[in-house]
Coordinates of C-alpha atoms in Angstrom, one line a residue:
M1 CA 10.5 5.6 9.1
D2 CA 11.4 4.3 12.6
F3 CA 7.7 4.3 13.4
L4 CA 6.7 2.6 10.2
L5 CA 9.1 -0.1 10.6
S6 CA 8.1 -0.7 14.3
V7 CA 4.5 -1.1 13.2
I8 CA 5.4 -3.4 10.5
G9 CA 7.6 -5.4 12.7
Y10 CA 4.8 -5.6 15.4
A11 CA 2.0 -6.5 12.7
V12 CA 4.1 -8.9 11.0
D13 CA 5.0 -11.9 13.1
L14 CA 5.1 -15.7 13.4
G15 CA 1.4 -15.7 12.6
N16 CA 1.9 -14.4 9.1
V17 CA 4.6 -17.0 8.3
W18 CA 2.7 -20.0 9.5
R19 CA -0.9 -19.5 10.6
F20 CA -2.1 -17.8 7.4
P21 CA -1.0 -20.4 4.9
Y22 CA -2.8 -22.9 6.9
I23 CA -6.0 -21.0 7.4
C24 CA -5.9 -20.2 3.7
Y25 CA -5.7 -23.9 2.6
Q26 CA -8.2 -25.0 5.2
N27 CA -10.6 -22.5 4.0
G28 CA -10.8 -22.9 0.3
G29 CA -7.3 -22.0 -0.8
G30 CA -7.5 -19.1 -3.3
A31 CA -11.0 -18.5 -2.5
F32 CA -10.2 -17.6 1.0
L33 CA -8.6 -14.4 -0.3
L34 CA -11.9 -12.9 -1.0
P35 CA -13.4 -13.0 2.6
Y36 CA -10.0 -12.2 3.8
L37 CA -9.7 -9.0 1.9
L38 CA -13.2 -8.0 2.8
M39 CA -12.5 -8.4 6.4
A40 CA -9.5 -6.4 6.0
V41 CA -11.1 -3.5 4.2
F42 CA -14.2 -3.3 6.5
G43 CA -13.0 -4.4 9.9
G44 CA -9.2 -4.7 10.3
V45 CA -7.9 -1.6 8.6
P46 CA -10.6 0.8 10.2
L47 CA -9.7 -0.6 13.7
F48 CA -6.1 -0.2 12.9
Y49 CA -6.6 3.3 11.7
M50 CA -8.8 4.2 14.7
E51 CA -6.0 3.2 17.2
L52 CA -3.3 5.0 15.4
A53 CA -5.4 8.1 15.2
L54 CA -6.3 8.0 18.9
G55 CA -2.9 7.6 20.2
Q56 CA -1.5 10.3 18.0
F57 CA -4.1 12.9 18.8
H58 CA -4.1 12.3 22.6
R59 CA -0.4 11.3 23.1
S60 CA -1.3 8.8 25.7
G61 CA -0.8 5.2 26.3
C62 CA -3.8 2.6 26.7
I63 CA -4.5 3.5 30.3
S64 CA -4.4 7.3 30.7
I65 CA -5.8 7.8 27.1
W66 CA -9.4 7.0 28.5
K67 CA -9.7 10.3 30.5
H68 CA -9.8 11.9 27.2
I69 CA -12.5 9.3 25.6
C70 CA -14.7 8.1 28.5
P71 CA -13.1 7.9 31.8
I72 CA -15.3 5.1 33.1
F73 CA -13.8 2.8 30.6
K74 CA -10.4 3.0 31.9
G75 CA -10.4 -0.4 33.0
I76 CA -9.8 -1.3 29.3
G77 CA -6.5 0.0 29.6
F78 CA -5.5 -2.2 32.5
A79 CA -7.1 -5.2 30.9
I80 CA -4.8 -4.6 27.9
C81 CA -1.8 -4.6 30.2
V82 CA -2.7 -7.9 31.8
I83 CA -3.3 -9.4 28.2
A84 CA 0.2 -8.1 27.1
L85 CA 1.7 -9.8 30.3
Y86 CA 0.0 -13.1 29.4
I87 CA 1.3 -13.0 25.8
A88 CA 4.8 -12.3 27.0
F89 CA 4.6 -15.2 29.2
Y90 CA 4.4 -17.8 26.3
Y91 CA 5.3 -16.0 23.2
N92 CA 8.9 -15.5 24.0
T93 CA 9.3 -19.1 24.9
I94 CA 8.8 -19.8 21.1
M95 CA 11.8 -17.7 20.3
A96 CA 13.8 -19.6 23.1
W97 CA 12.8 -22.8 21.1
A98 CA 14.1 -21.1 18.0
L99 CA 17.3 -19.8 19.8
Y100 CA 17.9 -23.4 20.9
Y101 CA 17.6 -24.7 17.3
L102 CA 19.9 -22.0 16.0
I103 CA 22.6 -22.8 18.6
S104 CA 22.1 -26.5 17.6
S105 CA 22.6 -25.6 13.9
F106 CA 26.2 -24.7 14.3
R107 CA 27.3 -28.2 14.0
P108 CA 28.7 -30.1 10.9
T109 CA 25.5 -32.4 11.0
L110 CA 22.1 -31.0 12.1
P111 CA 21.0 -33.0 15.2
W112 CA 17.5 -33.6 13.8
V113 CA 18.7 -35.4 10.6
T114 CA 19.5 -38.9 12.0
C115 CA 17.9 -41.5 14.1
N116 CA 20.8 -42.8 16.1
N117 CA 20.7 -40.3 18.9
A118 CA 20.0 -41.1 22.6
W119 CA 16.6 -39.5 22.5
N120 CA 15.3 -41.4 19.3
T121 CA 12.8 -44.3 19.5
P122 CA 12.5 -47.3 17.3
N123 CA 9.8 -45.6 15.3
C124 CA 12.2 -43.0 14.1
T125 CA 12.5 -43.1 10.3
R126 CA 14.5 -40.9 8.2
Y127 CA 13.4 -40.3 4.5
T128 CA 15.3 -38.3 1.9
Y129 CA 14.6 -37.6 -1.7
A130 CA 16.9 -40.4 -2.7
D131 CA 14.4 -43.0 -0.9
L132 CA 12.0 -42.5 -3.7
D133 CA 13.8 -45.2 -5.8
L134 CA 13.7 -47.7 -2.9
N135 CA 10.7 -49.6 -1.7
R136 CA 10.1 -47.5 1.5
S137 CA 7.1 -46.0 2.6
W138 CA 5.8 -43.8 5.4
V139 CA 3.5 -45.4 7.8
N140 CA 1.2 -43.9 10.5
T141 CA 3.7 -45.2 13.4
S142 CA 6.6 -43.6 11.9
T143 CA 8.1 -40.5 13.4
S144 CA 10.7 -38.2 11.7
P145 CA 14.1 -37.4 13.4
S146 CA 13.0 -33.7 13.3
E147 CA 9.9 -34.6 15.4
E148 CA 11.7 -36.6 18.0
F149 CA 14.4 -33.9 18.4
F150 CA 11.8 -31.2 19.0
I151 CA 9.5 -33.4 21.4
R152 CA 11.8 -35.7 23.2
Y153 CA 15.1 -33.5 23.2
V154 CA 14.2 -29.8 23.1
L155 CA 10.8 -29.9 25.0
Q156 CA 11.2 -33.3 26.6
V157 CA 7.4 -33.4 26.8
H158 CA 7.3 -37.2 27.0
R159 CA 8.5 -36.7 30.6
S160 CA 5.3 -34.8 31.6
P161 CA 1.8 -36.5 31.8
G162 CA 0.0 -33.3 31.4
L163 CA -0.7 -29.9 32.9
H164 CA -1.4 -31.7 36.4
H165 CA 2.3 -32.5 36.6
L166 CA 4.6 -30.2 34.5
G167 CA 7.9 -31.4 35.8
P168 CA 11.2 -29.5 36.3
V169 CA 12.3 -26.5 34.3
S170 CA 14.6 -27.3 31.4
W171 CA 17.9 -25.3 32.3
Q172 CA 18.9 -25.1 28.5
L173 CA 15.7 -23.5 27.6
A174 CA 15.8 -21.3 30.6
L175 CA 19.2 -19.9 29.6
C176 CA 17.9 -19.3 25.9
L177 CA 15.0 -17.5 27.3
L178 CA 17.2 -15.4 29.6
L179 CA 19.3 -14.5 26.4
I180 CA 16.2 -13.4 24.6
F181 CA 14.8 -11.2 27.5
T182 CA 18.5 -9.7 27.7
V183 CA 18.4 -8.7 24.2
V184 CA 14.7 -7.4 24.7
Y185 CA 15.8 -5.2 27.7
F186 CA 18.7 -3.6 26.0
S187 CA 16.5 -2.8 23.0
I188 CA 13.7 -1.1 24.8
W189 CA 15.1 0.3 28.0
K190 CA 15.8 3.8 26.7
G191 CA 12.5 3.9 24.7
V192 CA 11.5 4.1 21.0
K193 CA 14.6 5.8 20.1
T194 CA 16.7 2.7 20.8
S195 CA 14.1 0.2 19.7
G196 CA 13.3 2.2 16.6
K197 CA 16.9 1.8 15.5
V198 CA 16.9 -2.0 16.2
V199 CA 14.0 -2.6 14.0
W200 CA 15.8 -1.5 11.1
V201 CA 17.5 -5.0 11.3
T202 CA 14.8 -7.0 12.8
A203 CA 12.0 -5.8 10.6
T204 CA 13.8 -6.0 7.3
F205 CA 16.0 -9.1 7.8
P206 CA 13.0 -11.5 7.6
Y207 CA 11.9 -10.2 4.3
L208 CA 15.5 -11.0 3.0
V209 CA 15.3 -14.5 4.3
L210 CA 11.7 -15.2 3.0
L211 CA 13.0 -14.2 -0.5
V212 CA 15.9 -16.6 -0.2
L213 CA 13.7 -19.4 1.1
L214 CA 11.1 -18.6 -1.7
V215 CA 13.7 -19.1 -4.3
R216 CA 15.1 -22.2 -2.8
G217 CA 11.7 -23.6 -2.2
A218 CA 10.7 -23.1 -5.9
T219 CA 13.6 -25.2 -7.0
L220 CA 12.8 -28.2 -4.7
P221 CA 11.1 -31.4 -6.4
G222 CA 7.3 -31.3 -5.9
A223 CA 7.4 -27.6 -4.9
W224 CA 4.8 -26.7 -7.4
K225 CA 2.5 -29.5 -6.1
G226 CA 2.3 -27.7 -2.7
V227 CA 1.8 -24.3 -4.3
A228 CA -1.0 -25.7 -6.5
F229 CA -2.7 -27.1 -3.3
Y230 CA -2.2 -23.8 -1.6
L231 CA -3.9 -21.7 -4.2
K232 CA -6.5 -24.0 -5.6
P233 CA -9.9 -22.4 -4.9
D234 CA -12.7 -24.3 -3.5
W235 CA -15.6 -21.7 -4.0
R236 CA -18.1 -23.9 -2.1
K237 CA -16.2 -23.0 1.1
L238 CA -17.6 -19.3 0.9
L239 CA -21.0 -20.6 1.7
T240 CA -19.9 -21.9 5.2
T241 CA -19.8 -19.4 8.2
T242 CA -16.5 -20.9 9.4
V243 CA -14.5 -19.4 6.4
W244 CA -15.8 -15.7 7.1
I245 CA -15.0 -16.3 11.0
D246 CA -11.6 -17.4 10.3
A247 CA -11.0 -14.6 7.8
A248 CA -12.0 -12.1 10.4
A249 CA -10.0 -13.6 13.2
Q250 CA -6.9 -13.9 11.0
I251 CA -6.8 -10.4 9.9
F252 CA -7.8 -9.1 13.3
F253 CA -5.0 -10.8 15.2
S254 CA -2.6 -10.1 12.3
L255 CA -2.9 -6.4 12.2
G256 CA -3.2 -6.4 16.2
P257 CA -5.7 -3.8 17.3
G258 CA -6.7 -4.1 21.0
F259 CA -3.1 -4.8 22.3
G260 CA -2.3 -1.3 23.3
V261 CA 0.7 -1.3 20.9
L262 CA -0.7 1.0 18.2
L263 CA -1.8 3.6 20.8
A264 CA 1.7 3.6 22.4
L265 CA 3.8 3.7 19.2
S266 CA 1.5 6.4 17.5
S267 CA 1.6 8.6 20.6
Y268 CA 5.4 9.3 19.8
N269 CA 4.4 10.5 16.3
P270 CA 4.6 14.0 15.2
F271 CA 0.9 15.5 15.7
H272 CA 0.3 16.2 12.1
N273 CA 1.8 12.7 10.8
N274 CA -0.4 11.1 8.1
C275 CA -1.6 8.1 10.2
Y276 CA -4.2 7.2 7.4
R277 CA -1.2 6.5 5.0
D278 CA 0.6 4.6 7.7
A279 CA -2.5 2.4 8.2
L280 CA -2.8 1.7 4.6
V281 CA 0.8 1.0 4.0
T282 CA 1.2 -1.2 7.1
S283 CA -2.0 -3.2 6.4
S284 CA -0.9 -3.8 2.7
V285 CA 2.6 -5.1 3.7
N286 CA 0.9 -7.3 6.3
C287 CA -1.5 -8.9 4.0
L288 CA 1.3 -9.3 1.2
T289 CA 3.7 -10.8 3.6
S290 CA 1.0 -13.4 4.7
F291 CA 0.4 -14.1 1.1
L292 CA 4.0 -14.4 0.3
S293 CA 4.7 -16.8 3.3
G294 CA 2.3 -19.2 1.9
F295 CA 4.4 -19.8 -1.2
V296 CA 7.5 -20.2 1.0
I297 CA 5.8 -22.9 3.4
F298 CA 3.8 -24.8 0.9
S299 CA 6.6 -25.1 -1.8
V300 CA 8.4 -27.1 1.2
L301 CA 5.4 -29.1 2.1
G302 CA 5.0 -30.0 -1.6
Y303 CA 8.7 -31.2 -1.4
M304 CA 8.0 -33.1 1.7
A305 CA 4.9 -34.8 0.3
E306 CA 7.1 -35.8 -2.7
M307 CA 9.8 -37.3 -0.4
R308 CA 7.3 -39.2 1.6
Q309 CA 5.2 -40.2 -1.2
Q310 CA 2.1 -38.7 0.5
G311 CA -0.5 -36.2 -0.3
V312 CA 0.3 -32.5 0.6
E313 CA -2.8 -32.4 2.6
T314 CA -1.7 -35.4 4.7
V315 CA 1.7 -33.8 5.3
A316 CA 0.0 -30.6 6.3
K317 CA -2.4 -32.2 8.6
N318 CA 0.2 -34.2 10.6
A319 CA 2.3 -31.3 11.5
A320 CA 1.9 -30.5 15.1
C321 CA 4.4 -27.6 15.3
P322 CA 5.2 -27.1 11.7
L323 CA 8.0 -24.5 12.0
F324 CA 10.0 -26.7 14.3
I325 CA 9.1 -30.1 12.8
T326 CA 8.1 -30.2 9.2
Y327 CA 10.1 -27.1 8.1
A328 CA 13.1 -28.1 10.0
E329 CA 13.0 -31.5 8.4
A330 CA 12.8 -30.1 5.0
I331 CA 15.9 -27.8 5.6
A332 CA 17.8 -30.8 6.9
N333 CA 17.2 -32.6 3.6
M334 CA 18.5 -29.7 1.5
P335 CA 22.0 -29.0 0.3
A336 CA 23.7 -26.4 2.4
S337 CA 21.3 -27.3 5.3
T338 CA 23.4 -25.7 7.9
F339 CA 23.2 -22.2 6.1
F340 CA 19.3 -22.3 5.6
S341 CA 18.8 -23.6 9.1
I342 CA 20.8 -20.6 10.6
I343 CA 18.9 -18.1 8.6
F344 CA 15.6 -19.6 9.0
F345 CA 15.7 -19.8 12.9
L346 CA 17.2 -16.4 13.0
M347 CA 14.3 -15.1 11.0
I348 CA 12.0 -16.6 13.6
I349 CA 13.7 -15.0 16.4
M350 CA 13.5 -11.6 14.7
L351 CA 10.0 -11.9 13.8
G352 CA 9.3 -12.6 17.5
L353 CA 11.6 -9.8 18.8
D354 CA 9.7 -7.1 16.9
S355 CA 6.4 -8.2 18.4
T356 CA 7.9 -8.5 21.8
F357 CA 9.5 -5.0 21.6
A358 CA 6.2 -3.4 20.6
G359 CA 4.1 -5.4 23.1
L360 CA 6.0 -4.5 26.2
E361 CA 6.4 -0.9 24.9
G362 CA 2.6 -0.8 25.0
V363 CA 2.6 -1.8 28.8
I364 CA 5.7 0.6 29.5
T365 CA 4.1 3.7 27.8
A366 CA 0.6 2.9 29.5
V367 CA 2.2 2.7 33.0
L368 CA 4.5 5.8 32.6
D369 CA 1.8 8.0 31.2
E370 CA -0.5 6.9 34.1
F371 CA 2.1 7.3 36.9
P372 CA 4.6 9.8 35.5
H373 CA 6.0 11.0 38.7
V374 CA 6.9 7.5 40.0
F375 CA 8.3 5.9 37.0
V376 CA 9.4 8.4 34.4
K377 CA 12.8 9.2 35.9
H378 CA 13.3 5.6 36.5
R379 CA 12.4 4.2 33.2
E380 CA 15.4 1.7 33.0
W381 CA 14.5 0.3 36.5
F382 CA 10.9 0.0 35.7
V383 CA 11.7 -2.0 32.4
L384 CA 14.1 -4.1 34.2
G385 CA 11.4 -5.1 36.7
L386 CA 8.8 -5.7 33.8
V387 CA 11.2 -8.0 32.0
C388 CA 12.0 -9.9 35.2
V389 CA 8.3 -10.4 35.9
C390 CA 7.9 -11.7 32.2
Y391 CA 10.7 -14.1 32.8
L392 CA 9.5 -15.4 36.0
G393 CA 6.0 -15.8 34.5
S394 CA 7.4 -17.7 31.6
L395 CA 9.2 -20.4 33.7
S396 CA 6.1 -22.7 33.6
T397 CA 6.4 -22.8 29.9
L398 CA 10.0 -24.1 30.1
A399 CA 9.1 -27.2 32.1
Y400 CA 8.9 -30.6 30.5
G401 CA 5.0 -30.0 30.1
G402 CA 5.7 -26.3 29.2
A403 CA 4.4 -26.8 25.6
Y404 CA 0.9 -27.6 27.2
V405 CA 1.0 -24.3 29.1
V406 CA 1.9 -22.5 25.9
K407 CA -1.0 -24.0 24.2
L408 CA -3.3 -23.2 27.1
F409 CA -2.3 -19.4 27.0
E410 CA -2.5 -19.2 23.2
E411 CA -6.0 -20.6 23.2
Y412 CA -7.6 -18.8 26.1
A413 CA -5.4 -15.7 27.2
T414 CA -5.8 -13.7 24.0
G415 CA -8.6 -14.6 21.9
P416 CA -12.1 -13.8 23.5
A417 CA -10.4 -11.1 25.9
V418 CA -8.9 -9.2 22.9
I419 CA -12.2 -9.3 20.9
T420 CA -14.0 -8.1 23.9
V421 CA -11.6 -5.2 24.5
V422 CA -11.8 -3.9 20.9
L423 CA -15.6 -4.3 21.0
L424 CA -15.5 -2.0 24.2
E425 CA -13.2 0.4 22.5
V426 CA -15.4 0.8 19.6
I427 CA -18.6 1.3 21.7
A428 CA -16.8 3.8 24.0
V429 CA -15.4 5.7 20.9
S430 CA -18.6 5.6 18.8
W431 CA -21.3 6.1 21.4
F432 CA -19.6 7.9 24.2
Y433 CA -16.8 10.0 22.6
G434 CA -18.9 10.3 19.5
M435 CA -18.1 10.1 15.9
P436 CA -18.3 13.7 15.3
R437 CA -15.8 14.5 17.9
F438 CA -13.6 11.7 16.6
C439 CA -13.8 12.9 13.0
N440 CA -13.1 16.4 14.1
D441 CA -10.0 15.1 15.8
L442 CA -8.9 13.6 12.6
Q443 CA -9.4 16.8 10.8
F444 CA -7.1 18.4 13.1
I445 CA -4.2 16.0 12.7
I446 CA -4.4 14.9 9.0
G447 CA -6.8 17.3 7.5
S448 CA -9.5 14.7 6.7
F449 CA -11.7 12.1 8.7
L450 CA -11.4 9.8 5.8
A451 CA -8.2 8.6 5.8
F452 CA -15.9 -20.0 22.6
P453 CA -12.8 -22.2 21.7
P454 CA -12.8 -25.8 20.4
E455 CA -11.4 -28.9 21.9
V456 CA -7.7 -28.2 22.8
K457 CA -5.2 -30.8 21.8
L458 CA -1.4 -30.8 21.5
F459 CA 0.6 -33.8 20.1
N460 CA -1.3 -36.8 21.5
Y461 CA -2.3 -35.1 24.8
L462 CA -6.0 -34.1 25.1
Y463 CA -6.6 -31.3 27.5
P464 CA -8.8 -32.6 30.5
P465 CA -12.2 -30.8 31.0
W466 CA -10.8 -28.8 34.0
T467 CA -8.4 -27.0 31.9
T468 CA -11.2 -25.4 30.1
V469 CA -12.1 -23.8 33.3
V470 CA -8.5 -22.7 34.0
G471 CA -8.4 -21.3 30.5
Y472 CA -11.5 -19.4 30.8
C473 CA -10.3 -17.9 34.1
I474 CA -7.2 -16.8 32.5
G475 CA -9.2 -15.0 29.7
V476 CA -11.8 -13.4 32.2
S477 CA -8.9 -12.4 34.6
S478 CA -7.8 -9.6 32.2
L479 CA -11.5 -8.4 31.5
I480 CA -12.2 -8.1 35.3
C481 CA -10.2 -4.8 35.1
V482 CA -12.9 -3.1 33.1
P483 CA -16.0 -3.4 35.5
S484 CA -13.6 -3.3 38.6
Y485 CA -12.4 0.1 37.5
M486 CA -16.0 1.3 36.7
V487 CA -17.0 0.5 40.2
Y488 CA -13.8 2.1 41.6
Y489 CA -14.5 5.3 39.6
L490 CA -17.9 5.6 40.6
I491 CA -17.0 5.1 44.3
T492 CA -14.1 7.4 44.6
T493 CA -15.5 10.3 42.3
P494 CA -17.0 13.2 44.6
G495 CA -20.7 14.2 44.1
T496 CA -24.1 12.7 43.8
F497 CA -24.5 9.5 41.7
K498 CA -25.9 11.5 38.9
Q499 CA -22.8 13.9 39.0
R500 CA -20.4 11.0 39.3
L501 CA -22.2 9.1 36.4
L502 CA -22.0 12.2 34.2
K503 CA -18.4 12.9 35.0
S504 CA -17.5 9.2 34.2
I505 CA -18.7 9.5 30.5
T506 CA -17.4 12.9 29.9
P507 CA -13.9 13.2 28.2
V508 CA -11.2 15.4 29.4
P509 CA -10.3 17.7 26.5
G510 CA -7.1 16.5 24.8
G511 CA -4.8 17.1 21.8
A512 CA -1.8 19.0 21.9
H513 CA -2.5 21.3 18.9
R514 CA -6.0 22.0 18.6
G515 CA -5.5 25.5 17.2
T516 CA -3.8 24.2 14.1
V517 CA -5.8 22.6 11.1
I518 CA -4.3 21.2 8.1
T519 CA -6.2 20.6 4.9
N520 CA -3.8 19.1 2.4
A521 CA -2.7 15.8 4.1
V522 CA -4.9 13.5 2.0

């Protein structure tokens, strides 16, 4: 159960709570569920299952496992570790923002409710549901108190002209991030035995909060208008390629193959654990959570549209950072706003913590398996060093222009690189390791083998052309590990070139229990 909760906690993250509902409404509402489910069945779940099976059979992390599959592809493991570090550099910053909001929620009045604060501008306009009876309207120049609190007080992004001058680091956010990484360290320093217990809270609490917010959202005025907008099918959208691409991208990044996490976590499983069942359960929970989150989010957007006397589509499109602006504003206008604010931002933190636990465990397992004589006896110190590196790497995201850095990493550091990694994984397993051998491995462990980015913009800042080059360099920097290791392996392996090439694609026998076959797992 620890493993299942860890994988669910990793797969169900902030992308499920916010990204899926928006992708869904942008691509035909209820009609989007058809390509989404098809991509899950024929793409996401098989890749998810493949990584669980490989990790469980070979008992290795994302680096050392390649000597059992195809040694020359070992660079994939190093690329995965670099990608994981890039994610840690920006993903935990979002949790630091949420922690800042959480701390700010312990006040008699939430600070993003009023417009009479030092950081507010003349354009700040507060609207409540009571304003519907007054002759007031929301105009294009109006900004909400929650938007100004986030942009001008938490991020202070107005003090930075762009990526060319980020400004100093915010000490408040630096302390919040330090607290986040402290929690992360003491949750993973002893390995999956400690993190496996922590996820009993961090993986289950968000579902309780989602249920509470769903019930509360359903009782808000205009809520069903938002839900109807979320689910209204536009079947014509299915004729466009964009819908199918977005469906594939969403299910792919939601389930999370290619990040080394599934290989790492499954390597600690009992050898005959039914990973086929785990893949189906986790994928189903992931998809259902995404669908449920849509009701939670769009019921509140319907309420906001009713309050502002705007269409739901207008409210949704104008939300630059929805979790910290639109949803925070909606909470501020609810009765018992302090309570809902506390549990909401606590949920965001826990969703992020689960993914961070798993992401760093993927790197830790990979390095410890590859260099056991160096780090195994000093795991606590290695984890401390890794966490310190991640913290220092995150400092640029805490500057006044740090939100621009977060967006840059989000757009370039993961997308194309992870897709390339997974493509190389599939090629290595299918063509070099061989499907007959892979199916035979599944027979041993469970008894059956069946079982380029658009223009980047944030707030009103349009990223200059040179940042595209920087972004692509970030993405390519992780993939360089793959050809670099191929060259290194061919150079350092003894023998003729033909012998070296043959050895580079010949897997080292793996599997801890090849002599035992079970036939009743499925």
